[in-house]
Short mmCIF file of C-alpha atoms in Angstrom, two decimals:
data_model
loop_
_atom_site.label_atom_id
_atom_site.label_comp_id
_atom_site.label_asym_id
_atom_site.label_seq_id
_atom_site.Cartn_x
_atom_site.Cartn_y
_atom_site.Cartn_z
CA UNK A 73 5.05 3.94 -13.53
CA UNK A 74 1.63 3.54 -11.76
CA UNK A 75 0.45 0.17 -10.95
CA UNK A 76 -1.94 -1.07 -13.98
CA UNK A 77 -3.56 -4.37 -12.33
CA UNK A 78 -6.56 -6.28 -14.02
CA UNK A 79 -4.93 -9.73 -14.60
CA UNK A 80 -2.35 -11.06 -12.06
CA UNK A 81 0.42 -12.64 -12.43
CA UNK A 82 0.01 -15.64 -9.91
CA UNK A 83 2.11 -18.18 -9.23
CA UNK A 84 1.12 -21.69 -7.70
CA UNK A 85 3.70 -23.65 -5.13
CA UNK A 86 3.31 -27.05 -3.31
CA UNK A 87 3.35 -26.57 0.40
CA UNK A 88 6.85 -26.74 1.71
CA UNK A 89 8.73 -25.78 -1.55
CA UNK A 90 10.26 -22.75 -1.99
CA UNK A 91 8.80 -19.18 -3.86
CA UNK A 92 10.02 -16.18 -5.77
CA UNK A 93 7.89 -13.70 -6.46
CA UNK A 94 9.42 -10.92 -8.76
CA UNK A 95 9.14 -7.19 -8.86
CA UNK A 96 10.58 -4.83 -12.17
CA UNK A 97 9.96 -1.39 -10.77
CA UNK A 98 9.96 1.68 -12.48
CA UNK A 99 12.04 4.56 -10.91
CA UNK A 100 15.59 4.87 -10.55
CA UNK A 101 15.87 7.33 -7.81
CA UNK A 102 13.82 5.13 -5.76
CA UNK A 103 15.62 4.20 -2.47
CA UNK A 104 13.32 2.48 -0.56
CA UNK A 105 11.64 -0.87 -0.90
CA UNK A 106 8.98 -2.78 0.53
CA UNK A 107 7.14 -6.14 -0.06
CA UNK A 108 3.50 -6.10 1.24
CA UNK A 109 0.99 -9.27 1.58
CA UNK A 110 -3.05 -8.49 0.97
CA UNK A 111 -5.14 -11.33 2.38
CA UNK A 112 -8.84 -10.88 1.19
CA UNK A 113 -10.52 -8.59 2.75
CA UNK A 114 -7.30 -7.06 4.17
CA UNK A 115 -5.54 -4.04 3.72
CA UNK A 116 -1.82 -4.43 2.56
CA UNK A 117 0.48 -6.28 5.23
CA UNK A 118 4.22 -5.36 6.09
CA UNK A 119 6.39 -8.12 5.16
CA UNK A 120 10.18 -6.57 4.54
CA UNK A 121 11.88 -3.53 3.14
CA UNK A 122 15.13 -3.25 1.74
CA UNK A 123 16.86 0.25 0.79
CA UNK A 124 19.27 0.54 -1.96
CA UNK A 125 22.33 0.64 -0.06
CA UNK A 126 22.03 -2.99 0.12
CA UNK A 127 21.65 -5.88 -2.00
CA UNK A 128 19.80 -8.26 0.27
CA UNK A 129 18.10 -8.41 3.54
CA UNK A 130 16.40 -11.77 5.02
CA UNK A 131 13.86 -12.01 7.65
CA UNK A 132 11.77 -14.95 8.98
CA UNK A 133 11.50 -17.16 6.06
CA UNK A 134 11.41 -14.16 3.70
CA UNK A 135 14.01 -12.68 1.67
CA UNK A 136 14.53 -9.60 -0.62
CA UNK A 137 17.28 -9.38 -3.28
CA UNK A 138 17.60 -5.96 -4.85
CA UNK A 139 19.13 -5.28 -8.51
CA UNK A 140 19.02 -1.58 -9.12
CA UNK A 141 21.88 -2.37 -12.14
CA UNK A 142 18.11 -3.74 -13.45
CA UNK A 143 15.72 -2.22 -11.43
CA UNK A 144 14.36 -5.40 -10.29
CA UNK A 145 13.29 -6.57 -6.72
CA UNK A 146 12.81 -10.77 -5.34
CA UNK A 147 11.27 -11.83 -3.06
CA UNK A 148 11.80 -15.37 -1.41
CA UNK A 149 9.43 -17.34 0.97
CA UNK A 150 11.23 -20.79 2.15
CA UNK A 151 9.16 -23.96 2.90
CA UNK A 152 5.50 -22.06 2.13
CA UNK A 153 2.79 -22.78 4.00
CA UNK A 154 -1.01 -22.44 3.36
CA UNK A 155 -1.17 -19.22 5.47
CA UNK A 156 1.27 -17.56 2.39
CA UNK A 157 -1.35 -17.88 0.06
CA UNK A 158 -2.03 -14.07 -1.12
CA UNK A 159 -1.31 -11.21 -3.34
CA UNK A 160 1.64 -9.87 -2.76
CA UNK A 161 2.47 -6.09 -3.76
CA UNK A 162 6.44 -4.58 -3.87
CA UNK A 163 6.74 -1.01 -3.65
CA UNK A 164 9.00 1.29 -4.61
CA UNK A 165 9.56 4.72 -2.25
CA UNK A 166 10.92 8.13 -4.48
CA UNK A 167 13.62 9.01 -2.83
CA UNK A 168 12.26 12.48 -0.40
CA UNK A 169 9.16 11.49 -0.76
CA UNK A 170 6.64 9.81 1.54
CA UNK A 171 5.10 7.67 -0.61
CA UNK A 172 4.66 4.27 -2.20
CA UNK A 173 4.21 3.37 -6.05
CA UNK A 174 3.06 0.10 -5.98
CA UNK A 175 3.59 -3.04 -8.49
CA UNK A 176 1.01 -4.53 -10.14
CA UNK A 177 0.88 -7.70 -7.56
CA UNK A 178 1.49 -11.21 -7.98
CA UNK A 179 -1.31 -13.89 -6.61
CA UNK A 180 0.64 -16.63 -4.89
CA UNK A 181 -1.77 -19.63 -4.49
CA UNK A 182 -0.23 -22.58 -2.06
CA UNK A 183 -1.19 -26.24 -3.14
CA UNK A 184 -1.54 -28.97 -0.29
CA UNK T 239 -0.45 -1.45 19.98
CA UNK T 240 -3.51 -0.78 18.26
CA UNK T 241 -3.31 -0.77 14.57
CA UNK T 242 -4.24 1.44 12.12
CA UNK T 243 -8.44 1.89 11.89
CA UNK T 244 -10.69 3.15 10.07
CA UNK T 245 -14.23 4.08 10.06
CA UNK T 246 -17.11 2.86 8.65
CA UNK T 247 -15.80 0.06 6.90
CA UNK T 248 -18.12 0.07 4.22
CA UNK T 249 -19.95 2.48 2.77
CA UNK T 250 -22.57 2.97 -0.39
CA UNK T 251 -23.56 5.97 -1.60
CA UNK T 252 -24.98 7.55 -4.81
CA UNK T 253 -23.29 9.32 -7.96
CA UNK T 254 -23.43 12.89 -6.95
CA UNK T 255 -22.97 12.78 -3.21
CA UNK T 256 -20.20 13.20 -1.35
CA UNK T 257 -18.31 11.08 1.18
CA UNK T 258 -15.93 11.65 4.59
CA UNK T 259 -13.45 8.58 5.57
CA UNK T 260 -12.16 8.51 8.46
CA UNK T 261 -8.34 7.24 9.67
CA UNK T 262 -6.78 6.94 13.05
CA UNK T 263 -3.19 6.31 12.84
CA UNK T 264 -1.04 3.82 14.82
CA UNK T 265 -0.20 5.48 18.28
CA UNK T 266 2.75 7.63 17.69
CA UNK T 267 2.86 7.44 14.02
CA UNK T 268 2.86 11.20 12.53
CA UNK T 269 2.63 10.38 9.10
CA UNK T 270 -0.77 9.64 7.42
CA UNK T 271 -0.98 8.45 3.46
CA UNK T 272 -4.45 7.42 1.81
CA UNK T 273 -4.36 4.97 -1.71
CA UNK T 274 -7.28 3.96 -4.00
CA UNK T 275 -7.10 0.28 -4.48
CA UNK T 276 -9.28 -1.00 -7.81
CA UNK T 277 -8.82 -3.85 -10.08
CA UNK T 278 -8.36 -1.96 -12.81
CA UNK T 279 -5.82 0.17 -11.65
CA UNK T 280 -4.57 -1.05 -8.31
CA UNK T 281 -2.84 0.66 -5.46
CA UNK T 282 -2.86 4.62 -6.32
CA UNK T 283 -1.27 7.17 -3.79
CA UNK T 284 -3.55 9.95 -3.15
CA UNK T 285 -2.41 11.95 -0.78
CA UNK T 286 0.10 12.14 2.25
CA UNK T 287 -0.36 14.33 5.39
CA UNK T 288 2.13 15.38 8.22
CA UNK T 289 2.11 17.16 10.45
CA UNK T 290 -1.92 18.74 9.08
CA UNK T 291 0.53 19.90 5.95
CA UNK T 292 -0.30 17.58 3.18
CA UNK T 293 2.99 16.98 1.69
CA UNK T 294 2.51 14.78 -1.17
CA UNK T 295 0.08 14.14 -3.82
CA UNK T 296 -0.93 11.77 -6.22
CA UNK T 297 -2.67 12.39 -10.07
CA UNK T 298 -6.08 12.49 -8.65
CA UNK T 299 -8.94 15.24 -9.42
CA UNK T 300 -9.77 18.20 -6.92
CA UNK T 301 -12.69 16.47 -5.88
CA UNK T 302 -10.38 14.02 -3.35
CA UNK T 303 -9.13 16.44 -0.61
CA UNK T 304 -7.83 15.30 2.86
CA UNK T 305 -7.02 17.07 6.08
CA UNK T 306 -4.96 16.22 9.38
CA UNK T 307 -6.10 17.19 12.68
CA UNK T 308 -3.87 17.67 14.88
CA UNK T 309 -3.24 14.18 17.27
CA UNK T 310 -2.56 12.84 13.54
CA UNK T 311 -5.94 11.73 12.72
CA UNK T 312 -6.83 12.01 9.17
CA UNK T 313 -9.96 12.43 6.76
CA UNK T 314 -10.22 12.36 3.09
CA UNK T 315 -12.87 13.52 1.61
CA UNK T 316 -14.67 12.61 -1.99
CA UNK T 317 -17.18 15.15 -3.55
CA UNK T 318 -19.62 14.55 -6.71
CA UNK T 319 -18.87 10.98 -6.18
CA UNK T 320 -18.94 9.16 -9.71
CA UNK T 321 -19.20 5.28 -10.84
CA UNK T 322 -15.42 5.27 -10.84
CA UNK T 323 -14.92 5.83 -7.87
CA UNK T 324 -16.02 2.68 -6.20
CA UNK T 325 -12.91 1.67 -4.33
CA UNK T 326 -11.37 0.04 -1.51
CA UNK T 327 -9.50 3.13 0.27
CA UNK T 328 -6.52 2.36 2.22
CA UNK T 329 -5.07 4.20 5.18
CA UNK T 330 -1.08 4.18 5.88
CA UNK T 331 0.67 5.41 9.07
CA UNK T 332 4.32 5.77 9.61
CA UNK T 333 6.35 7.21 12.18
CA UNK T 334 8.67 9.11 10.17
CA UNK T 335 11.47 10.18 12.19
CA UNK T 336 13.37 12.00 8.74
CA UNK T 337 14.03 9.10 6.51
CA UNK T 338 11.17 7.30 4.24
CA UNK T 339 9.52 4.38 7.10
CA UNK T 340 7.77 1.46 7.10
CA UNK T 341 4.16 2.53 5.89
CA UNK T 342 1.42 0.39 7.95
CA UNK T 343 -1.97 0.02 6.25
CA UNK T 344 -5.24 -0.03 8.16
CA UNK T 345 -8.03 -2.30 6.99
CA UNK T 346 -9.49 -0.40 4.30
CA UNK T 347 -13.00 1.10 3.82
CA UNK T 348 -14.75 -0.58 0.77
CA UNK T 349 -16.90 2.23 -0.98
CA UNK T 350 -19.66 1.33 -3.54
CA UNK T 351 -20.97 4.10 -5.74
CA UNK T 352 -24.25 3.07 -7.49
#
């Protein structure tokens, strides 16, 4: 399904702890994943993709877990800092097609 | 690299008119994509152009229409704008070598419609 927005999600952290943001996307015969960041003001920022030949791909401090069994995408931010605070978008690719159907967006807000 | 741009950055305009935005892909990139961002309805694919074919598109009226020139540059175009419209529009580039890519988003161009 299309994203619906209005009220997000949001999640508050303490600086340093750990984060999980989670994704339940819509389309099985999507095969291609992403996790964006959106600072305000911003347009959408790359952060990792994962496609659904695997299970779980980690980059620097990030990591995306991938259940297609439940259709449901993680992402993980180790040791936050202030700079993390955003909204952060997945996005799910149809397979063939160029382009994105985007989640609804979580607000991760990083306490000092 | 330069990043995605595009021009103007913000725009206002009246119901009725009609408006041209502008997007210049990341060097290289072949692959240009344009979404509607609101807070009602958030990110919304429009359209997708390759090659100056558009390939894809998204559950929008006829009055959003796009075009690719040829060194991958891209317009879209809004006509009769209406209240609803009012939008952050978002540009995407990717490479696209065959398989779906990493789609890189430009900075946005905020349009009011009053």
């Amino acid at each position: 399904g299309e994203s619906v927005g209005l009220h997000l999600p949001t999640l508050s952290v303490q600086e340093g702890d750990n984060s999980i943001i989670n994704c339940a996307y819509s389309n099985s015969a999507s095969d291609y994943f992403i996790w964006y960041k959106q600072e305000s003001g911003k347009g959408p920022q790359f952060i990792i993709d994962i496609r659904s030949n695997m299970d779980k791909r980690q980059g620097q401090r990030v990591t995306v877990l991938l259940n297609k069994t439940v259709k449901h995408l993680s992402l993980q931010i180790a040791a936050t800092q202030p700079g993390d605070s955003a909204v952060y978008f997945c996005a799910e690719s149809p397979q063939g097609a160029q382009k994105l159907v985007f989640g609804q967006g979580t607000r991760l807000t990083i306490n000092p | 690299k330069a990043g995605v741009t595009q021009t103007p950055r913000y725009l206002i305009k009246t119901r009725g008119q009609q408006v041209t935005l502008s997007c210049s892909p990341i060097s290289g990139h072949r692959s240009v994509s344009w979404y509607q961002q609101t807070p009602g309805q958030g990110l919304q694919f429009l359209f997708e152009y390759f090659s100056e074919t558009q390939r894809n598109k998204g559950n929008f009226p006829g009055r959003f229409s796009g075009r690719q020139f040829s060194n991958s540059r891209s317009e879209m175009n809004v006509s009769t704008l209406e209240l609803g419209d009012s939008a952050l529009y978002l540009c995407a580039s990717s490479l696209m070598t065959g398989v779906q890519e990493t789609q890189y988003f430009g900075p946005g161009t905020r349009l009011l419609v009053l």
